Coordinates of C-alpha atoms and ligand atoms in Angstrom, one line a residue:
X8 CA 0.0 0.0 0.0
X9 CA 1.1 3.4 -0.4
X10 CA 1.7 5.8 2.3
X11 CA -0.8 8.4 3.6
X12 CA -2.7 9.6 6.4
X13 CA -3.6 7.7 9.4
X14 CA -5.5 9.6 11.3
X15 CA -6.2 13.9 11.5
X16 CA -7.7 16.9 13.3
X17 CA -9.1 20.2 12.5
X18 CA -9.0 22.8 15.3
X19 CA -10.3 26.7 14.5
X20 CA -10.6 29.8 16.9
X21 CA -14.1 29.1 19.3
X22 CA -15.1 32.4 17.8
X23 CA -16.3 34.3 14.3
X24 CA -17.4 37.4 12.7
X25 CA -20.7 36.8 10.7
X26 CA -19.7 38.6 7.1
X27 CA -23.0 39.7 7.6
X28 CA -21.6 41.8 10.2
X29 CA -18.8 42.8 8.5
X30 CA -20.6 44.1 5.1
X31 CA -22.7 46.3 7.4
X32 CA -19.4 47.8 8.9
X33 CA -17.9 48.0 5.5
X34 CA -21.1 49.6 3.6
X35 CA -20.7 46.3 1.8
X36 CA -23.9 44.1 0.1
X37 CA -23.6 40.7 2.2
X38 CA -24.7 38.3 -1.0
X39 CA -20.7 39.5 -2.2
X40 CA -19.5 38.5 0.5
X41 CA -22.0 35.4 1.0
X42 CA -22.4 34.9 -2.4
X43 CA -19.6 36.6 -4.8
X44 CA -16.5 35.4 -2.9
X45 CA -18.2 32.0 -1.0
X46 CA -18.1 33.0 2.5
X47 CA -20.2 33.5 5.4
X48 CA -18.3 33.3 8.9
X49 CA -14.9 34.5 9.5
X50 CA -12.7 32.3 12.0
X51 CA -11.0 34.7 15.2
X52 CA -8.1 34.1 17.2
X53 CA -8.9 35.4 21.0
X54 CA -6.1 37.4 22.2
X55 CA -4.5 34.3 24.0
X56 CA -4.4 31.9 21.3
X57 CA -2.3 31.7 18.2
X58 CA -0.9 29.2 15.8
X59 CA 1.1 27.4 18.2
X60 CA -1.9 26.6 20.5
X61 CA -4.0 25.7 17.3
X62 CA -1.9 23.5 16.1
X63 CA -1.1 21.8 19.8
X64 CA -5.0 21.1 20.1
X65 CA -5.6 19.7 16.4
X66 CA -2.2 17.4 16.9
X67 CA -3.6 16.4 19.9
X68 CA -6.8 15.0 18.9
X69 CA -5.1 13.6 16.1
X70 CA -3.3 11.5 18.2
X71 CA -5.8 10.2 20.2
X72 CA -5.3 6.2 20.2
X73 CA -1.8 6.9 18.5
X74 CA 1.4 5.3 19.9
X75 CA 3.3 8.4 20.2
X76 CA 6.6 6.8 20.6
X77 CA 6.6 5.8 17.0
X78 CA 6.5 9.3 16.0
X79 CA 10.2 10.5 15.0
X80 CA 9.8 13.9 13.2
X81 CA 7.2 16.9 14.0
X82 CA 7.2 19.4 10.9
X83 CA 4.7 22.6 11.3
X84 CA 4.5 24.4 8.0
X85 CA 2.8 27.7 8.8
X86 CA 3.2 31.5 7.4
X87 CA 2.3 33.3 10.6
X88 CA 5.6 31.8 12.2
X89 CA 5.8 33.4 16.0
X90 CA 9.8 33.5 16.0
X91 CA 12.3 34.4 13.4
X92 CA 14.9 31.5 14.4
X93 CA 13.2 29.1 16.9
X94 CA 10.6 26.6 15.2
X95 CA 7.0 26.9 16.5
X96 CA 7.5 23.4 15.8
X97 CA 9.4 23.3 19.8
X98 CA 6.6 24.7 21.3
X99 CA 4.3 22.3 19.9
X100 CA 6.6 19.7 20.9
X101 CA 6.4 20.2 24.5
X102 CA 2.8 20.9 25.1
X103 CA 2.6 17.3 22.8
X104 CA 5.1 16.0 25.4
X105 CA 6.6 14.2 22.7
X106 CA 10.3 11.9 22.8
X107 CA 13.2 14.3 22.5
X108 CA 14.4 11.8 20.1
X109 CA 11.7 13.4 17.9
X110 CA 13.2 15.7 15.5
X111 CA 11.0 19.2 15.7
X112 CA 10.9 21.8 12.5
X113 CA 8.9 24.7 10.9
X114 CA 8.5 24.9 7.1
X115 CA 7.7 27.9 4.9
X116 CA 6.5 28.6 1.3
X117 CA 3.2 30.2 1.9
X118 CA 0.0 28.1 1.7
X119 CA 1.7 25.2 0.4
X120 CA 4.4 24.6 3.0
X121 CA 2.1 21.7 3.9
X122 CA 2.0 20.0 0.7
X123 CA 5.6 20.0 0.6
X124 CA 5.8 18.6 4.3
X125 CA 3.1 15.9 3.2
X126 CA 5.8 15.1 0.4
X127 CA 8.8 14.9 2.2
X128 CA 6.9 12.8 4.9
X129 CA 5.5 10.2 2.8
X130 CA 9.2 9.4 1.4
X131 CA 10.1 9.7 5.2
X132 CA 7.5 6.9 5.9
X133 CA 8.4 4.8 3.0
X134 CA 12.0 4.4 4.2
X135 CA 11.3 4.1 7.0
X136 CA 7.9 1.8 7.6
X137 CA 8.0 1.8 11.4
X138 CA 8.4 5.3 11.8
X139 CA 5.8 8.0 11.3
X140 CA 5.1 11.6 11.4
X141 CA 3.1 14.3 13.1
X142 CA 2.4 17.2 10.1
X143 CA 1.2 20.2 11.5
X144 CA -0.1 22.9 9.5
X145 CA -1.9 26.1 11.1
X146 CA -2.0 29.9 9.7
X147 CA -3.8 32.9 10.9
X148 CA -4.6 34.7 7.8
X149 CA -5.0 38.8 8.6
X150 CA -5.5 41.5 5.6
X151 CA -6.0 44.7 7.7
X152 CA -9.3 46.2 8.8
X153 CA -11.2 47.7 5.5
X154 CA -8.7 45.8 3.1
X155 CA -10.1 44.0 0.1
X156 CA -8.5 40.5 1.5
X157 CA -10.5 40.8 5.1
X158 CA -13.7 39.5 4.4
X159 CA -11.2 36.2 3.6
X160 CA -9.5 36.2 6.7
X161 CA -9.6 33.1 9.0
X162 CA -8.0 30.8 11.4
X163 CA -7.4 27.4 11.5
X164 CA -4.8 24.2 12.1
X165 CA -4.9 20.5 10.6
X166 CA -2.8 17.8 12.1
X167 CA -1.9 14.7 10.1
X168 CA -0.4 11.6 11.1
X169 CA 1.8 10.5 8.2
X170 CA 2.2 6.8 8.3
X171 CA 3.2 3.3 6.3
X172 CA 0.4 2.1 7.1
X173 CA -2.8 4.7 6.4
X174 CA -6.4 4.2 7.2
X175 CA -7.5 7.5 6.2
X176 CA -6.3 8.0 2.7
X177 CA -3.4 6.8 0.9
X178 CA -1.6 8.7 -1.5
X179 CA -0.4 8.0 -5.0
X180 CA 3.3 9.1 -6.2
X181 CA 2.8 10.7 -8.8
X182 CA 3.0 14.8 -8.7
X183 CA 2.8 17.7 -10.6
X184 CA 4.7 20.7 -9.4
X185 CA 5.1 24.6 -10.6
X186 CA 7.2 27.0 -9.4
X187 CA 7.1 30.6 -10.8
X188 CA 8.9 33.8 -9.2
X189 CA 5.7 36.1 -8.7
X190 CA 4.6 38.8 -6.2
X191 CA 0.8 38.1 -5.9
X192 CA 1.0 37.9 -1.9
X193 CA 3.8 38.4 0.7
X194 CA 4.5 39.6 3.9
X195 CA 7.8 41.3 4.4
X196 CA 9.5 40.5 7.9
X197 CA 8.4 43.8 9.1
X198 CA 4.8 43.7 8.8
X199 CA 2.2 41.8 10.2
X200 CA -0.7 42.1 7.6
X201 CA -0.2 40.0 4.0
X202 CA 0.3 42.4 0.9
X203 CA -1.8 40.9 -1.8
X204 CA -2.5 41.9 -5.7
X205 CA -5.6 40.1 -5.5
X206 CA -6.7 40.2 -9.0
X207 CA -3.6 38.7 -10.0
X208 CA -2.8 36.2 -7.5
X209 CA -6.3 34.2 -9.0
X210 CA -4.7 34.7 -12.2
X211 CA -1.4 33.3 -11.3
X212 CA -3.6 30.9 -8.5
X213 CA -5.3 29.8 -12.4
X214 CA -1.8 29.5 -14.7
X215 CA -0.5 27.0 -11.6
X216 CA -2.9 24.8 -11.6
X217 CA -2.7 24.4 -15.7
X218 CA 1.0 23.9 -15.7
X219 CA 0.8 21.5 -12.3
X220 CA -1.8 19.8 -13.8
X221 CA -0.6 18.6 -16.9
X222 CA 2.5 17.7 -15.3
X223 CA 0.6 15.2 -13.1
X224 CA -0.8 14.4 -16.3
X225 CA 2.0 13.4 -17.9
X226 CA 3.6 11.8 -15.0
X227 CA 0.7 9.5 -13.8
X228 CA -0.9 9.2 -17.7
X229 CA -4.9 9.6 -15.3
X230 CA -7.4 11.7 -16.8
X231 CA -9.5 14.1 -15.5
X232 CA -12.6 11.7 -15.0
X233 CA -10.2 9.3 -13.4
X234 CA -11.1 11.2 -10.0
X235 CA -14.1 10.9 -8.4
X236 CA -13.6 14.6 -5.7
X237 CA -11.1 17.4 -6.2
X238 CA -9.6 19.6 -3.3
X239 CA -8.5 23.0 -4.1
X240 CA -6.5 25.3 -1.9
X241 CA -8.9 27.4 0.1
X242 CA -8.2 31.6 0.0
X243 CA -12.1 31.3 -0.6
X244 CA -14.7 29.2 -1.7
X245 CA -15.5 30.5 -5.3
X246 CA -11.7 30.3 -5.9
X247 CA -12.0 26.5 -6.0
X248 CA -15.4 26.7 -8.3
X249 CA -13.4 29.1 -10.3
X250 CA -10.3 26.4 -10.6
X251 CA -12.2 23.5 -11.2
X252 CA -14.4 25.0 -14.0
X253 CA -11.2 26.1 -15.6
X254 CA -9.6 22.7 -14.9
X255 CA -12.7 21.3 -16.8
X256 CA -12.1 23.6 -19.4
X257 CA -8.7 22.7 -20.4
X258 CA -10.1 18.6 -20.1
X259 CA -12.2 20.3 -22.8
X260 CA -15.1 18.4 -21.1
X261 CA -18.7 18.7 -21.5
X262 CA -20.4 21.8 -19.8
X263 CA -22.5 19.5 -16.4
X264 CA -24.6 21.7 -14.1
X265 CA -24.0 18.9 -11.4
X266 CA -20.0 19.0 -11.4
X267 CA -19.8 21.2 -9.0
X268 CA -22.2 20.3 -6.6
X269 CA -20.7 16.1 -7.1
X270 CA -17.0 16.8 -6.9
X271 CA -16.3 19.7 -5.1
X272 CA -19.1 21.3 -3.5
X273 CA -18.6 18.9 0.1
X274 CA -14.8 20.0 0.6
X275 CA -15.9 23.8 0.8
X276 CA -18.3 23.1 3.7
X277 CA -15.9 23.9 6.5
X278 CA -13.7 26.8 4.9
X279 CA -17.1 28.7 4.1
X280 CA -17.3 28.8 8.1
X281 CA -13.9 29.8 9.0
X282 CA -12.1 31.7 6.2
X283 CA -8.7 30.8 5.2
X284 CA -6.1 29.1 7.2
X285 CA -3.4 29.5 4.6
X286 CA -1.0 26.4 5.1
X287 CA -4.2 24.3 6.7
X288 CA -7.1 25.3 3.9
X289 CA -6.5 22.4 1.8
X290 CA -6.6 20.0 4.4
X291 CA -9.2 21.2 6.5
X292 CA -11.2 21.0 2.4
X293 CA -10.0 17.1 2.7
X294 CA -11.6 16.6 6.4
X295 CA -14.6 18.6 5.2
X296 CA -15.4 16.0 2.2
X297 CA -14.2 13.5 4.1
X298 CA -16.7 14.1 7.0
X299 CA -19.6 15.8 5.5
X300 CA -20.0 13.7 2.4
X301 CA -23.1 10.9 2.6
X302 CA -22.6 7.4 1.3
X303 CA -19.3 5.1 1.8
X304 CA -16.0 7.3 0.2
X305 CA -13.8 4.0 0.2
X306 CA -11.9 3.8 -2.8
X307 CA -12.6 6.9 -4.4
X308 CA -9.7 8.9 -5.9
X309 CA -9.6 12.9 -4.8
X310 CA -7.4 15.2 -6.9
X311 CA -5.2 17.9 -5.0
X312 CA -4.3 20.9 -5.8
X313 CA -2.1 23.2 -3.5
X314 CA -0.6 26.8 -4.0
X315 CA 1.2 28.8 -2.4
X316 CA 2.0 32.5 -3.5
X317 CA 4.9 33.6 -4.7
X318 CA 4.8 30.7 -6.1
X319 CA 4.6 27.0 -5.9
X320 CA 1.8 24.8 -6.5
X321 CA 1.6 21.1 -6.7
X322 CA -1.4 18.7 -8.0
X323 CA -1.3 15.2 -6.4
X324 CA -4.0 12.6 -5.5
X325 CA -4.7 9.9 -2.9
X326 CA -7.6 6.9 -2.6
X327 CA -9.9 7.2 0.6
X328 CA -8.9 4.0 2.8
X329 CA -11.8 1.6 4.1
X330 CA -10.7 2.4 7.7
X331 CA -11.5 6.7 7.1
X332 CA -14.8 6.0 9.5
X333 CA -13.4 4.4 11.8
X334 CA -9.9 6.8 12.5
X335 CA -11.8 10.3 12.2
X336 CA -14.7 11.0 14.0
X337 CA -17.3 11.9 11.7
X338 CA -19.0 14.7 13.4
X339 CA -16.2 16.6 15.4
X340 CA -15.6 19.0 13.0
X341 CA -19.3 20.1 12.4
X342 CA -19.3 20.2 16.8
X343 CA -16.4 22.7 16.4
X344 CA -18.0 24.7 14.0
X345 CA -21.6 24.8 15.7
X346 CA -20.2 25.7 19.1
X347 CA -18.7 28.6 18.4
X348 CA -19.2 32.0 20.1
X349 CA -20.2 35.1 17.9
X350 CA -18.3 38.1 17.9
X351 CA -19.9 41.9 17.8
X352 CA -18.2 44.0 15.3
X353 CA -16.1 46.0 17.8
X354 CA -15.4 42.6 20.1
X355 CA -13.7 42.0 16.4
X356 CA -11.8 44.8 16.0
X357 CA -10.8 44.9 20.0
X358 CA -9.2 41.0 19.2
X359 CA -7.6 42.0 16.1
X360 CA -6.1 45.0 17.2
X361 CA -4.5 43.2 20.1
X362 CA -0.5 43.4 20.5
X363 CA 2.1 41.6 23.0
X364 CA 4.3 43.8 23.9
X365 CA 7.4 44.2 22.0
X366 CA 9.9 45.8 24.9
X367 CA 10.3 42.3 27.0
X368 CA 7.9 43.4 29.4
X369 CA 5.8 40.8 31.6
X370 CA 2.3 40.7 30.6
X371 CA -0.2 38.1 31.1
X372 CA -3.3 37.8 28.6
X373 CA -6.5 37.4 29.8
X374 CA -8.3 34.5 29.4
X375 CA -11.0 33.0 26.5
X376 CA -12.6 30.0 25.4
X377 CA -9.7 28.3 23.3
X378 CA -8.2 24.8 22.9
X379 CA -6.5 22.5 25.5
X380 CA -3.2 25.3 25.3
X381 CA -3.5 29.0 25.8
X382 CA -0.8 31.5 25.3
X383 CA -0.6 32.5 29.0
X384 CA 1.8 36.0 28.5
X385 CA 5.1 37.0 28.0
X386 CA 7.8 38.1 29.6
X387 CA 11.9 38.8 28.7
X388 CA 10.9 38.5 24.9
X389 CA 9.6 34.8 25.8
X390 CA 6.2 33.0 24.9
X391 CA 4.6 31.4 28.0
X392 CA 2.6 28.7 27.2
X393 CA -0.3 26.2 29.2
X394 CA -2.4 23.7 29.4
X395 CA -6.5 24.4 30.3
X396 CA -9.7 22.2 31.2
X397 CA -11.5 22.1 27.8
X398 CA -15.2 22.6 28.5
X399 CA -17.0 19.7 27.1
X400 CA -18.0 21.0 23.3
X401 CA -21.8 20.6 23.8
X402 CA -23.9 17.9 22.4
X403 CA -25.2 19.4 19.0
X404 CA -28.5 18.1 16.8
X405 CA -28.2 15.7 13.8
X406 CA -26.2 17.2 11.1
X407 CA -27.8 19.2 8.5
X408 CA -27.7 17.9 5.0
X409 CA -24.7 19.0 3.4
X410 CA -26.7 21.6 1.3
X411 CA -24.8 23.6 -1.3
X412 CA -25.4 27.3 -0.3
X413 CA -26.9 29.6 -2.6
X414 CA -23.9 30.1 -5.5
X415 CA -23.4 33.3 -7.3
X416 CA -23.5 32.3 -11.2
X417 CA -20.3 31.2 -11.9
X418 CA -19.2 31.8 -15.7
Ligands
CAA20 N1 -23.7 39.9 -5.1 C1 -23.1 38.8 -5.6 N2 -21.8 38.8 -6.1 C2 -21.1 40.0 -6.0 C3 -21.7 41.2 -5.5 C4 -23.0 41.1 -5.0 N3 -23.6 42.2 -4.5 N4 -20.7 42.1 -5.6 C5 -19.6 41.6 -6.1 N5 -19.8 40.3 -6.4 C6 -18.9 39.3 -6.9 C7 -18.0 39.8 -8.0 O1 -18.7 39.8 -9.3 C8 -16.8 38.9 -7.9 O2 -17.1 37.7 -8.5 P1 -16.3 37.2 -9.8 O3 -14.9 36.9 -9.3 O4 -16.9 35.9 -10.2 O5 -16.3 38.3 -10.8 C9 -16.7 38.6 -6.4 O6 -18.0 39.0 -5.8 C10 -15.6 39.4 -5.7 O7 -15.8 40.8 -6.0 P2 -14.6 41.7 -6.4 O8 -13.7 41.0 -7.3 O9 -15.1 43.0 -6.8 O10 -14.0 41.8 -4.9 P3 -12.7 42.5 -4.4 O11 -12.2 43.5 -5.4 O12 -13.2 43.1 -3.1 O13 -11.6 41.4 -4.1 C11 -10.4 39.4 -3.7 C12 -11.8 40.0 -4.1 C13 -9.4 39.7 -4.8 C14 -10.6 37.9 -3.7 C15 -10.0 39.9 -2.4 O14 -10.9 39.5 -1.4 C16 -8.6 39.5 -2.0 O15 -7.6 40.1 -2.4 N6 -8.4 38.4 -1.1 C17 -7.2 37.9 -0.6 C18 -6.2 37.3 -1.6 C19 -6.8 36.1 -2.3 O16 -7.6 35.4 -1.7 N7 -6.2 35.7 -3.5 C20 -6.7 34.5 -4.2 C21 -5.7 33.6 -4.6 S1 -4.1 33.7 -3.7 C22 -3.9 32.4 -2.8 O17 -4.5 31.4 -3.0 C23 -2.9 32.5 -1.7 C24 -3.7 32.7 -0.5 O18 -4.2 31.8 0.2 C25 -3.9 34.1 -0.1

């Protein structure tokens, strides 16, 4: 069998901005938001939480049932890294409690740091069959208040167990990768909101997945109908209707009112709740098809795509294991999404515009509802991390259908 995933985890922030709310702050109509750009809640990070404390808590429900000793290497790929030097990787390492034989690390190209982790992790695995590894992956994405990115703003991490032996999914070789010198989105070292040529980036989000495409194409000779789901990279919903209409396109397939809805349309279902996570978004689009979808998914081949600005992108694809009921719970993401807290606009802006301080002063952060890990304070220029009682996430109705929302028409 090939390698893949054994078991994973989705954690996002206990609290969101409705973009309802948002459009009335912004003078904005809500259906663009809702409608024109596929999103409806917006995923916030309280004060004393941040991407090491979201990844902690999705690693650690990933490993539930897990022999941790057979874990060797922790890689976190994230773009909203909380050191220049040290790993957030070490952090997560402690709170995990993990062997100090486990090799810790932090990887970085923009969203698709995680793709490239998966890669080097599934050759890890394959020499190494008795080993695996914990992939974390966990962004916090911020525009600025007013800018044309906020409304896609979110929070989120994904934890993945990489393993020899996968019960999840299991992914195939072959891989189409692009790589392409363009500034569509950065973030220099010296700020701490993403500069983004929006307009652009989808362009250059489009020409990526062309040019990775047909070089999975060539390399694994499947077509396009040869996969039954695809998962896009997240920045927002209609980016991934956009990509796969266009990937259709090219296939020079038949126009099908129902492609969307059939092979795409359950992988949005979570993102459209919590904005993007960057490094996480593809991922957390994996968990949501894989745990929203009706009907048995064993044996069905998903096609993924990953980006990251500036740019790299990489299409790849794996076959859903008979064991993915049994090693992900099936309703703990929609729990996490339904028992969330929602934010007024000015509780928003107060959490945004939050700042440690930056002079080595002590100062503890107040408490919120978070994860099993909270970022307690600082003090002397050092993170102070701990471990909380989780309230019980509350016992939630049957899940709703997995009703595609309302779409704008896309062209
Ligand atoms: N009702 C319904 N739809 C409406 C509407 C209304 N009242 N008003 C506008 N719309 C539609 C528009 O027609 C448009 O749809 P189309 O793209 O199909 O034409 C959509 O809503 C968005 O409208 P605009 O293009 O006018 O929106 P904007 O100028 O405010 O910017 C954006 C949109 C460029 C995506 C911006 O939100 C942004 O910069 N986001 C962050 C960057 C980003 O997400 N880039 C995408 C790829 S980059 C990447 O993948 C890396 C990453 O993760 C960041």
């Amino acid at each position: 069998m090939n390698p893949g995933i054994e078991t994973m985890a989705f954690y996002t922030p206990r609290y969101y901005l409705d973009l309802r709310t948002l459009a009335a702050h912004r003078g904005a109509d809500p259906d663009k938001f809702y409608l024109g750009l596929g999103q409806e809640k917006m995923a916030v990070s309280p004060p004393d939480e941040d991407v090491v404390t979201m990844a902690a808590e999705a690693a650690r429900m990933a490993l539930e049932g897990v022999d941790v000793s057979s874990i060797d290497t922790l890689m976190f790929a994230t773009e909203t890294g909380v050191d220049q030097s040290k790993a957030a990787a070490i952090y997560v390492h402690r709170l995990l409690g993990l062997s100090t034989h486990c090799r810790s690390f932090e990887l970085k190209q923009a969203c698709c740091s995680s793709t490239a982790g998966l890669q080097m992790a599934l050759a890890l695995v394959a020499q190494r069959p008795h080993k695996k590894v914990l992939l974390v992956a966990g962004d916090i994405a911020r525009y600025g208040l007013g800018a044309a990115g906020e409304p896609t703003q979110g929070a989120g991490a994904v934890a993945m167990v990489i393993s020899a032996e996968p019960r999840v999914i299991a992914f195939e070789p072959e891989q189409g990768s692009y790589t392409e010198d363009v500034m569509d989105f950065w973030r220099p070292n010296y700020l701490e909101e993403a500069l983004v040529d929006g307009k652009y980036s989808i362009k250059v989000y489009l020409r990526a997945l062309a040019k990775s495409w047909e070089h999975y194409r060539q390399e694994s000779g499947r077509a396009f109908t040869d996969h039954d789901f695809f998962c896009y990279h997240l920045p927002f919903t209609r980016m991934a209707e956009k990509a796969h209409l266009h990937l259709a396109r090219l296939n020079q397939l038949p126009p099908d009112p129902d492609r969307l809805d059939r092979e795409v349309e359950p992988s949005l279902l979570y993102n459209r709740q919590t904005g993007n996570c960057y490094t996480a978004s593809l991922y957390e689009g994996l968990l949501s098809l894989l745990e929203t979808s009706e009907g048995n998914l064993a044996g069905k081949r998903v096609g993924l795509f990953s980006y990251g600005s500036g740019c790299m992108a990489s299409f790849f694809s794996g076959k859903i294991l008979p064991g993915y009921r049994d090693a992900i719970p099936l309703d703990r993401g929609r729990r996490l999404l339904e028992d969330r807290t929602e934010l007024r606009y000015e509780e928003y802006e107060n959490f945004y515009e939050h700042r440690l301080p930056t002079d080595g002063s002590a100062y503890a952060i107040a408490s919120h509802q978070t994860g099993a890990f909270r970022l307690a304070g600082v003090a002397d220029h050092k993170r102070n991390y701990e471990r909380v009682e989780v309230a019980a996430v509350k016992a939630v109705p049957p899940p709703p259908q997995a009703v595609p929302a309302k779409k704008a028409v896309v062209a």
